[in-house]
Amino acid sequence: MTPALHRNIIPLIVATALFMENLDATVLATSLPAIAKDLNANPIHLKLALTTYLLAMAVFIPASGWMADRFGAKNVFRAAMVVFAAGSVACALSTGLWSLVAARILQGIGGAMMAPVGRLIVLRTIPKSEMIGAIAWLTVPALVGPVLGPPLGGFITTYFDWRWIFWINIPVAIAGLALITRYIPDVREEGTREFDLTGFLLIGPGLSLFLTGATLMGLDLVAPQTVWALTLIGAALIAIYVRHAYRAPVPIIDLRLLKVPTFRSGVIGGFLFRLGLGAGPFLLPLLFQFGFGMTAFQSGMMTFATGVGAMFMKTQAATILRRWGFRRVLIVNALVASVFTAIPALYTEATPTLLITGLLLIGGLSRSLQFTSINTLAYADVPPDKLSRATSFAAVGQELSGSVGVTVAALGLEAMQRINGGSNIDPAHFPAVFILIALISASSVLFFRQLSYDAGSSLLTKPVEPAKQTAQLVADAGQSH
């Protein structure tokens, strides 16, 4: 083994695992219409396959750091990969909506442990002098996944079978387990901090029940009384957790971090922005495949342009931020990105494919700039001793925004179906929904306007402190776009 490979083998192994996870998510979104036909399910109901995965991630991410300290990061990372692979097998063997949803929950539990613990392994094993290069490897899955996912998912679904989307994870997982066993050291903290069990038992079930109830609204899959009971009980548990979080010395999700203006704008403003844009990967394949009659491959070959735009913008974001500053970029670009989110409302079957692809490419540029700006600014003023809690808090918000965004988009489609009549998805159902999610994204400006004019200026005018720089890179590596 060459010295360069030996130096990079750990981040490469972790990056491969993250790539598998990110690719799986983007591939699935393109294939949902075909899966709905095969399982004889309403394609809007299949939103559950996306939202339950993201919800499982959000619920279990806060516990991942404690588990790594308690049982060893290597052991937890290896177990997470086994759970993710088991969930992939269960997805491939699914015979109906509920079996697929259950399998996706299992995948989400594995993903919740795999992503943050993998990054933790890199942080604890790589010398600080080599940290930037190591973290750079971890950004590759976030950049490449959205580019390869849509066309790959469309190709597999159109010319083979959608179940292969999940089967291809298995050889990757087997190779990953062998490499983890061989090369990943068993790193763990000397002393394990006390786990906030009370907080976990409140916020985990609270988020699960509340968002499950919200997701099931209007689907006619369970009794309305059950839906309302789930939603209200979940809301009550969340309210109790808020009270607990301000009293516990080290809560599992530290709400006191919201007192930091830049973190508050990054988390809450970022939540609203992602909520709107997160619905796009769910809506566009439905519009293209059900509305315009395209194949999954044709759909994927257009939507991948968003990922291409995101990759390019990663090389330009720092220059733009230095020129204009965080506050101006976040306000103006939120509005620009929201306009591109609303543009699909104008698409018809006669709209040239090349024009749609070009608009998605430009929209990807704007969206990527916003994600990078939010991810960087959120940690600008967080004290070093609270960075780990801040990254967990932000990660939970990111996963929840995706789940809520898909839920809002699906509810919008169902409302338009009822207004227009008929049970089939029609192109006329989409314009109002695209405008709705664009308005939600644009509302993030209300929080970005609260930033001071020099917010984040320390990140642009002098070298970033190592701890903050690492947190920014880690947060950026955790994005799917």
JSON list of N, CA and C in Angstrom, two decimals, residues 24-84:
[
{"chain": "A", "resi": 24, "resn": "ASP", "atom": "N", "xyz": [-28.42, 5.86, -2.50]},
{"chain": "A", "resi": 24, "resn": "ASP", "atom": "CA", "xyz": [-29.67, 5.14, -2.29]},
{"chain": "A", "resi": 24, "resn": "ASP", "atom": "C", "xyz": [-30.85, 6.10, -2.21]},
{"chain": "A", "resi": 25, "resn": "ALA", "atom": "N", "xyz": [-30.67, 7.23, -1.51]},
{"chain": "A", "resi": 25, "resn": "ALA", "atom": "CA", "xyz": [-31.77, 8.19, -1.35]},
{"chain": "A", "resi": 25, "resn": "ALA", "atom": "C", "xyz": [-32.15, 8.84, -2.67]},
{"chain": "A", "resi": 26, "resn": "THR", "atom": "N", "xyz": [-31.15, 9.26, -3.46]},
{"chain": "A", "resi": 26, "resn": "THR", "atom": "CA", "xyz": [-31.46, 9.95, -4.71]},
{"chain": "A", "resi": 26, "resn": "THR", "atom": "C", "xyz": [-31.98, 8.98, -5.78]},
{"chain": "A", "resi": 27, "resn": "VAL", "atom": "N", "xyz": [-31.50, 7.74, -5.76]},
{"chain": "A", "resi": 27, "resn": "VAL", "atom": "CA", "xyz": [-31.98, 6.74, -6.70]},
{"chain": "A", "resi": 27, "resn": "VAL", "atom": "C", "xyz": [-33.45, 6.44, -6.45]},
{"chain": "A", "resi": 28, "resn": "LEU", "atom": "N", "xyz": [-33.82, 6.31, -5.18]},
{"chain": "A", "resi": 28, "resn": "LEU", "atom": "CA", "xyz": [-35.19, 5.93, -4.83]},
{"chain": "A", "resi": 28, "resn": "LEU", "atom": "C", "xyz": [-36.21, 6.97, -5.28]},
{"chain": "A", "resi": 29, "resn": "ALA", "atom": "N", "xyz": [-35.87, 8.26, -5.12]},
{"chain": "A", "resi": 29, "resn": "ALA", "atom": "CA", "xyz": [-36.81, 9.32, -5.46]},
{"chain": "A", "resi": 29, "resn": "ALA", "atom": "C", "xyz": [-37.23, 9.22, -6.93]},
{"chain": "A", "resi": 30, "resn": "THR", "atom": "N", "xyz": [-36.27, 8.92, -7.81]},
{"chain": "A", "resi": 30, "resn": "THR", "atom": "CA", "xyz": [-36.57, 8.80, -9.24]},
{"chain": "A", "resi": 30, "resn": "THR", "atom": "C", "xyz": [-37.44, 7.59, -9.53]},
{"chain": "A", "resi": 31, "resn": "SER", "atom": "N", "xyz": [-37.33, 6.55, -8.72]},
{"chain": "A", "resi": 31, "resn": "SER", "atom": "CA", "xyz": [-37.99, 5.28, -9.01]},
{"chain": "A", "resi": 31, "resn": "SER", "atom": "C", "xyz": [-39.36, 5.14, -8.34]},
{"chain": "A", "resi": 32, "resn": "LEU", "atom": "N", "xyz": [-39.76, 6.10, -7.53]},
{"chain": "A", "resi": 32, "resn": "LEU", "atom": "CA", "xyz": [-41.03, 5.97, -6.79]},
{"chain": "A", "resi": 32, "resn": "LEU", "atom": "C", "xyz": [-42.24, 5.71, -7.69]},
{"chain": "A", "resi": 33, "resn": "PRO", "atom": "N", "xyz": [-42.39, 6.40, -8.83]},
{"chain": "A", "resi": 33, "resn": "PRO", "atom": "CA", "xyz": [-43.57, 6.10, -9.66]},
{"chain": "A", "resi": 33, "resn": "PRO", "atom": "C", "xyz": [-43.61, 4.65, -10.12]},
{"chain": "A", "resi": 34, "resn": "ALA", "atom": "N", "xyz": [-42.47, 4.09, -10.51]},
{"chain": "A", "resi": 34, "resn": "ALA", "atom": "CA", "xyz": [-42.43, 2.69, -10.95]},
{"chain": "A", "resi": 34, "resn": "ALA", "atom": "C", "xyz": [-42.71, 1.74, -9.79]},
{"chain": "A", "resi": 35, "resn": "ILE", "atom": "N", "xyz": [-42.20, 2.07, -8.62]},
{"chain": "A", "resi": 35, "resn": "ILE", "atom": "CA", "xyz": [-42.46, 1.23, -7.44]},
{"chain": "A", "resi": 35, "resn": "ILE", "atom": "C", "xyz": [-43.95, 1.25, -7.12]},
{"chain": "A", "resi": 36, "resn": "ALA", "atom": "N", "xyz": [-44.57, 2.41, -7.24]},
{"chain": "A", "resi": 36, "resn": "ALA", "atom": "CA", "xyz": [-46.01, 2.52, -6.96]},
{"chain": "A", "resi": 36, "resn": "ALA", "atom": "C", "xyz": [-46.81, 1.62, -7.89]},
{"chain": "A", "resi": 37, "resn": "LYS", "atom": "N", "xyz": [-46.46, 1.59, -9.17]},
{"chain": "A", "resi": 37, "resn": "LYS", "atom": "CA", "xyz": [-47.17, 0.73, -10.12]},
{"chain": "A", "resi": 37, "resn": "LYS", "atom": "C", "xyz": [-46.97, -0.74, -9.77]},
{"chain": "A", "resi": 38, "resn": "ASP", "atom": "N", "xyz": [-45.74, -1.11, -9.43]},
{"chain": "A", "resi": 38, "resn": "ASP", "atom": "CA", "xyz": [-45.46, -2.52, -9.16]},
{"chain": "A", "resi": 38, "resn": "ASP", "atom": "C", "xyz": [-46.14, -3.00, -7.88]},
{"chain": "A", "resi": 39, "resn": "LEU", "atom": "N", "xyz": [-46.19, -2.14, -6.87]},
{"chain": "A", "resi": 39, "resn": "LEU", "atom": "CA", "xyz": [-46.81, -2.52, -5.60]},
{"chain": "A", "resi": 39, "resn": "LEU", "atom": "C", "xyz": [-48.31, -2.21, -5.57]},
{"chain": "A", "resi": 40, "resn": "ASN", "atom": "N", "xyz": [-48.82, -1.69, -6.68]},
{"chain": "A", "resi": 40, "resn": "ASN", "atom": "CA", "xyz": [-50.23, -1.34, -6.77]},
{"chain": "A", "resi": 40, "resn": "ASN", "atom": "C", "xyz": [-50.62, -0.36, -5.66]},
{"chain": "A", "resi": 41, "resn": "ALA", "atom": "N", "xyz": [-49.77, 0.65, -5.49]},
{"chain": "A", "resi": 41, "resn": "ALA", "atom": "CA", "xyz": [-50.00, 1.64, -4.44]},
{"chain": "A", "resi": 41, "resn": "ALA", "atom": "C", "xyz": [-50.15, 3.03, -5.06]},
{"chain": "A", "resi": 42, "resn": "ASN", "atom": "N", "xyz": [-50.84, 3.89, -4.35]},
{"chain": "A", "resi": 42, "resn": "ASN", "atom": "CA", "xyz": [-50.95, 5.28, -4.76]},
{"chain": "A", "resi": 42, "resn": "ASN", "atom": "C", "xyz": [-49.56, 5.92, -4.68]},
{"chain": "A", "resi": 43, "resn": "PRO", "atom": "N", "xyz": [-49.07, 6.53, -5.76]},
{"chain": "A", "resi": 43, "resn": "PRO", "atom": "CA", "xyz": [-47.72, 7.10, -5.72]},
{"chain": "A", "resi": 43, "resn": "PRO", "atom": "C", "xyz": [-47.56, 8.17, -4.67]},
{"chain": "A", "resi": 44, "resn": "ILE", "atom": "N", "xyz": [-48.63, 8.89, -4.34]},
{"chain": "A", "resi": 44, "resn": "ILE", "atom": "CA", "xyz": [-48.54, 9.89, -3.28]},
{"chain": "A", "resi": 44, "resn": "ILE", "atom": "C", "xyz": [-48.36, 9.22, -1.92]},
{"chain": "A", "resi": 45, "resn": "HIS", "atom": "N", "xyz": [-48.99, 8.06, -1.74]},
{"chain": "A", "resi": 45, "resn": "HIS", "atom": "CA", "xyz": [-48.83, 7.32, -0.49]},
{"chain": "A", "resi": 45, "resn": "HIS", "atom": "C", "xyz": [-47.38, 6.86, -0.29]},
{"chain": "A", "resi": 46, "resn": "LEU", "atom": "N", "xyz": [-46.68, 6.68, -1.39]},
{"chain": "A", "resi": 46, "resn": "LEU", "atom": "CA", "xyz": [-45.30, 6.21, -1.29]},
{"chain": "A", "resi": 46, "resn": "LEU", "atom": "C", "xyz": [-44.36, 7.28, -0.75]},
{"chain": "A", "resi": 47, "resn": "LYS", "atom": "N", "xyz": [-44.90, 8.48, -0.50]},
{"chain": "A", "resi": 47, "resn": "LYS", "atom": "CA", "xyz": [-44.09, 9.47, 0.21]},
{"chain": "A", "resi": 47, "resn": "LYS", "atom": "C", "xyz": [-43.60, 8.91, 1.54]},
{"chain": "A", "resi": 48, "resn": "LEU", "atom": "N", "xyz": [-44.38, 7.96, 2.10]},
{"chain": "A", "resi": 48, "resn": "LEU", "atom": "CA", "xyz": [-44.00, 7.35, 3.37]},
{"chain": "A", "resi": 48, "resn": "LEU", "atom": "C", "xyz": [-42.63, 6.67, 3.30]},
{"chain": "A", "resi": 49, "resn": "ALA", "atom": "N", "xyz": [-42.28, 6.15, 2.10]},
{"chain": "A", "resi": 49, "resn": "ALA", "atom": "CA", "xyz": [-40.98, 5.51, 1.94]},
{"chain": "A", "resi": 49, "resn": "ALA", "atom": "C", "xyz": [-39.84, 6.51, 2.08]},
{"chain": "A", "resi": 50, "resn": "LEU", "atom": "N", "xyz": [-40.11, 7.78, 1.76]},
{"chain": "A", "resi": 50, "resn": "LEU", "atom": "CA", "xyz": [-39.11, 8.82, 1.91]},
{"chain": "A", "resi": 50, "resn": "LEU", "atom": "C", "xyz": [-39.14, 9.43, 3.30]},
{"chain": "A", "resi": 51, "resn": "THR", "atom": "N", "xyz": [-40.34, 9.77, 3.78]},
{"chain": "A", "resi": 51, "resn": "THR", "atom": "CA", "xyz": [-40.44, 10.49, 5.05]},
{"chain": "A", "resi": 51, "resn": "THR", "atom": "C", "xyz": [-40.05, 9.63, 6.25]},
{"chain": "A", "resi": 52, "resn": "THR", "atom": "N", "xyz": [-40.42, 8.35, 6.24]},
{"chain": "A", "resi": 52, "resn": "THR", "atom": "CA", "xyz": [-40.10, 7.51, 7.40]},
{"chain": "A", "resi": 52, "resn": "THR", "atom": "C", "xyz": [-38.59, 7.29, 7.52]},
{"chain": "A", "resi": 53, "resn": "TYR", "atom": "N", "xyz": [-37.90, 7.21, 6.39]},
{"chain": "A", "resi": 53, "resn": "TYR", "atom": "CA", "xyz": [-36.44, 7.08, 6.42]},
{"chain": "A", "resi": 53, "resn": "TYR", "atom": "C", "xyz": [-35.81, 8.32, 7.06]},
{"chain": "A", "resi": 54, "resn": "LEU", "atom": "N", "xyz": [-36.23, 9.49, 6.59]},
{"chain": "A", "resi": 54, "resn": "LEU", "atom": "CA", "xyz": [-35.68, 10.74, 7.13]},
{"chain": "A", "resi": 54, "resn": "LEU", "atom": "C", "xyz": [-36.04, 10.91, 8.59]},
{"chain": "A", "resi": 55, "resn": "LEU", "atom": "N", "xyz": [-37.24, 10.49, 8.96]},
{"chain": "A", "resi": 55, "resn": "LEU", "atom": "CA", "xyz": [-37.67, 10.60, 10.35]},
{"chain": "A", "resi": 55, "resn": "LEU", "atom": "C", "xyz": [-36.85, 9.69, 11.25]},
{"chain": "A", "resi": 56, "resn": "ALA", "atom": "N", "xyz": [-36.60, 8.46, 10.81]},
{"chain": "A", "resi": 56, "resn": "ALA", "atom": "CA", "xyz": [-35.76, 7.54, 11.59]},
{"chain": "A", "resi": 56, "resn": "ALA", "atom": "C", "xyz": [-34.36, 8.12, 11.77]},
{"chain": "A", "resi": 57, "resn": "MET", "atom": "N", "xyz": [-33.85, 8.75, 10.71]},
{"chain": "A", "resi": 57, "resn": "MET", "atom": "CA", "xyz": [-32.54, 9.41, 10.81]},
{"chain": "A", "resi": 57, "resn": "MET", "atom": "C", "xyz": [-32.57, 10.49, 11.89]},
{"chain": "A", "resi": 58, "resn": "ALA", "atom": "N", "xyz": [-33.60, 11.35, 11.84]},
{"chain": "A", "resi": 58, "resn": "ALA", "atom": "CA", "xyz": [-33.68, 12.46, 12.77]},
{"chain": "A", "resi": 58, "resn": "ALA", "atom": "C", "xyz": [-33.79, 11.99, 14.22]},
{"chain": "A", "resi": 59, "resn": "VAL", "atom": "N", "xyz": [-34.53, 10.91, 14.44]},
{"chain": "A", "resi": 59, "resn": "VAL", "atom": "CA", "xyz": [-34.76, 10.42, 15.80]},
{"chain": "A", "resi": 59, "resn": "VAL", "atom": "C", "xyz": [-33.49, 9.81, 16.39]},
{"chain": "A", "resi": 60, "resn": "PHE", "atom": "N", "xyz": [-32.71, 9.09, 15.59]},
{"chain": "A", "resi": 60, "resn": "PHE", "atom": "CA", "xyz": [-31.59, 8.33, 16.15]},
{"chain": "A", "resi": 60, "resn": "PHE", "atom": "C", "xyz": [-30.24, 9.03, 16.01]},
{"chain": "A", "resi": 61, "resn": "ILE", "atom": "N", "xyz": [-30.13, 10.08, 15.20]},
{"chain": "A", "resi": 61, "resn": "ILE", "atom": "CA", "xyz": [-28.86, 10.78, 15.09]},
{"chain": "A", "resi": 61, "resn": "ILE", "atom": "C", "xyz": [-28.37, 11.31, 16.43]},
{"chain": "A", "resi": 62, "resn": "PRO", "atom": "N", "xyz": [-29.23, 11.92, 17.29]},
{"chain": "A", "resi": 62, "resn": "PRO", "atom": "CA", "xyz": [-28.72, 12.45, 18.56]},
{"chain": "A", "resi": 62, "resn": "PRO", "atom": "C", "xyz": [-28.05, 11.41, 19.45]},
{"chain": "A", "resi": 63, "resn": "ALA", "atom": "N", "xyz": [-28.44, 10.15, 19.32]},
{"chain": "A", "resi": 63, "resn": "ALA", "atom": "CA", "xyz": [-27.86, 9.10, 20.17]},
{"chain": "A", "resi": 63, "resn": "ALA", "atom": "C", "xyz": [-26.57, 8.53, 19.61]},
{"chain": "A", "resi": 64, "resn": "SER", "atom": "N", "xyz": [-26.23, 8.87, 18.38]},
{"chain": "A", "resi": 64, "resn": "SER", "atom": "CA", "xyz": [-25.11, 8.22, 17.71]},
{"chain": "A", "resi": 64, "resn": "SER", "atom": "C", "xyz": [-23.77, 8.53, 18.38]},
{"chain": "A", "resi": 65, "resn": "GLY", "atom": "N", "xyz": [-23.57, 9.79, 18.78]},
{"chain": "A", "resi": 65, "resn": "GLY", "atom": "CA", "xyz": [-22.30, 10.15, 19.41]},
{"chain": "A", "resi": 65, "resn": "GLY", "atom": "C", "xyz": [-22.09, 9.43, 20.73]},
{"chain": "A", "resi": 66, "resn": "TRP", "atom": "N", "xyz": [-23.14, 9.36, 21.55]},
{"chain": "A", "resi": 66, "resn": "TRP", "atom": "CA", "xyz": [-23.03, 8.67, 22.84]},
{"chain": "A", "resi": 66, "resn": "TRP", "atom": "C", "xyz": [-22.75, 7.18, 22.63]},
{"chain": "A", "resi": 67, "resn": "MET", "atom": "N", "xyz": [-23.42, 6.56, 21.66]},
{"chain": "A", "resi": 67, "resn": "MET", "atom": "CA", "xyz": [-23.20, 5.15, 21.40]},
{"chain": "A", "resi": 67, "resn": "MET", "atom": "C", "xyz": [-21.77, 4.89, 20.94]},
{"chain": "A", "resi": 68, "resn": "ALA", "atom": "N", "xyz": [-21.22, 5.79, 20.14]},
{"chain": "A", "resi": 68, "resn": "ALA", "atom": "CA", "xyz": [-19.84, 5.62, 19.68]},
{"chain": "A", "resi": 68, "resn": "ALA", "atom": "C", "xyz": [-18.88, 5.69, 20.86]},
{"chain": "A", "resi": 69, "resn": "ASP", "atom": "N", "xyz": [-19.15, 6.60, 21.81]},
{"chain": "A", "resi": 69, "resn": "ASP", "atom": "CA", "xyz": [-18.29, 6.69, 22.99]},
{"chain": "A", "resi": 69, "resn": "ASP", "atom": "C", "xyz": [-18.47, 5.48, 23.91]},
{"chain": "A", "resi": 70, "resn": "ARG", "atom": "N", "xyz": [-19.68, 4.99, 23.99]},
{"chain": "A", "resi": 70, "resn": "ARG", "atom": "CA", "xyz": [-19.96, 3.90, 24.93]},
{"chain": "A", "resi": 70, "resn": "ARG", "atom": "C", "xyz": [-19.50, 2.55, 24.40]},
{"chain": "A", "resi": 71, "resn": "PHE", "atom": "N", "xyz": [-19.72, 2.27, 23.12]},
{"chain": "A", "resi": 71, "resn": "PHE", "atom": "CA", "xyz": [-19.43, 0.95, 22.57]},
{"chain": "A", "resi": 71, "resn": "PHE", "atom": "C", "xyz": [-18.26, 0.93, 21.59]},
{"chain": "A", "resi": 72, "resn": "GLY", "atom": "N", "xyz": [-17.70, 2.09, 21.29]},
{"chain": "A", "resi": 72, "resn": "GLY", "atom": "CA", "xyz": [-16.60, 2.17, 20.34]},
{"chain": "A", "resi": 72, "resn": "GLY", "atom": "C", "xyz": [-17.09, 2.53, 18.96]},
{"chain": "A", "resi": 73, "resn": "ALA", "atom": "N", "xyz": [-16.47, 3.53, 18.35]},
{"chain": "A", "resi": 73, "resn": "ALA", "atom": "CA", "xyz": [-16.93, 4.01, 17.05]},
{"chain": "A", "resi": 73, "resn": "ALA", "atom": "C", "xyz": [-16.84, 2.92, 15.98]},
{"chain": "A", "resi": 74, "resn": "LYS", "atom": "N", "xyz": [-15.79, 2.11, 16.03]},
{"chain": "A", "resi": 74, "resn": "LYS", "atom": "CA", "xyz": [-15.64, 1.05, 15.03]},
{"chain": "A", "resi": 74, "resn": "LYS", "atom": "C", "xyz": [-16.79, 0.06, 15.12]},
{"chain": "A", "resi": 75, "resn": "ASN", "atom": "N", "xyz": [-17.12, -0.37, 16.33]},
{"chain": "A", "resi": 75, "resn": "ASN", "atom": "CA", "xyz": [-18.20, -1.35, 16.50]},
{"chain": "A", "resi": 75, "resn": "ASN", "atom": "C", "xyz": [-19.55, -0.78, 16.07]},
{"chain": "A", "resi": 76, "resn": "VAL", "atom": "N", "xyz": [-19.81, 0.48, 16.42]},
{"chain": "A", "resi": 76, "resn": "VAL", "atom": "CA", "xyz": [-21.09, 1.09, 16.06]},
{"chain": "A", "resi": 76, "resn": "VAL", "atom": "C", "xyz": [-21.17, 1.30, 14.54]},
{"chain": "A", "resi": 77, "resn": "PHE", "atom": "N", "xyz": [-20.06, 1.74, 13.93]},
{"chain": "A", "resi": 77, "resn": "PHE", "atom": "CA", "xyz": [-20.04, 1.96, 12.49]},
{"chain": "A", "resi": 77, "resn": "PHE", "atom": "C", "xyz": [-20.28, 0.65, 11.74]},
{"chain": "A", "resi": 78, "resn": "ARG", "atom": "N", "xyz": [-19.65, -0.40, 12.21]},
{"chain": "A", "resi": 78, "resn": "ARG", "atom": "CA", "xyz": [-19.82, -1.71, 11.58]},
{"chain": "A", "resi": 78, "resn": "ARG", "atom": "C", "xyz": [-21.25, -2.22, 11.76]},
{"chain": "A", "resi": 79, "resn": "ALA", "atom": "N", "xyz": [-21.79, -2.07, 12.96]},
{"chain": "A", "resi": 79, "resn": "ALA", "atom": "CA", "xyz": [-23.17, -2.50, 13.20]},
{"chain": "A", "resi": 79, "resn": "ALA", "atom": "C", "xyz": [-24.15, -1.69, 12.37]},
{"chain": "A", "resi": 80, "resn": "ALA", "atom": "N", "xyz": [-23.88, -0.37, 12.22]},
{"chain": "A", "resi": 80, "resn": "ALA", "atom": "CA", "xyz": [-24.76, 0.48, 11.42]},
{"chain": "A", "resi": 80, "resn": "ALA", "atom": "C", "xyz": [-24.81, 0.02, 9.98]},
{"chain": "A", "resi": 81, "resn": "MET", "atom": "N", "xyz": [-23.65, -0.39, 9.46]},
{"chain": "A", "resi": 81, "resn": "MET", "atom": "CA", "xyz": [-23.62, -0.86, 8.07]},
{"chain": "A", "resi": 81, "resn": "MET", "atom": "C", "xyz": [-24.40, -2.16, 7.91]},
{"chain": "A", "resi": 82, "resn": "VAL", "atom": "N", "xyz": [-24.34, -3.03, 8.92]},
{"chain": "A", "resi": 82, "resn": "VAL", "atom": "CA", "xyz": [-25.11, -4.27, 8.88]},
{"chain": "A", "resi": 82, "resn": "VAL", "atom": "C", "xyz": [-26.61, -3.96, 8.89]},
{"chain": "A", "resi": 83, "resn": "VAL", "atom": "N", "xyz": [-27.01, -3.03, 9.77]},
{"chain": "A", "resi": 83, "resn": "VAL", "atom": "CA", "xyz": [-28.44, -2.66, 9.85]},
{"chain": "A", "resi": 83, "resn": "VAL", "atom": "C", "xyz": [-28.90, -2.04, 8.53]},
{"chain": "A", "resi": 84, "resn": "PHE", "atom": "N", "xyz": [-28.08, -1.16, 7.94]},
{"chain": "A", "resi": 84, "resn": "PHE", "atom": "CA", "xyz": [-28.44, -0.53, 6.67]},
{"chain": "A", "resi": 84, "resn": "PHE", "atom": "C", "xyz": [-28.57, -1.58, 5.57]}
]
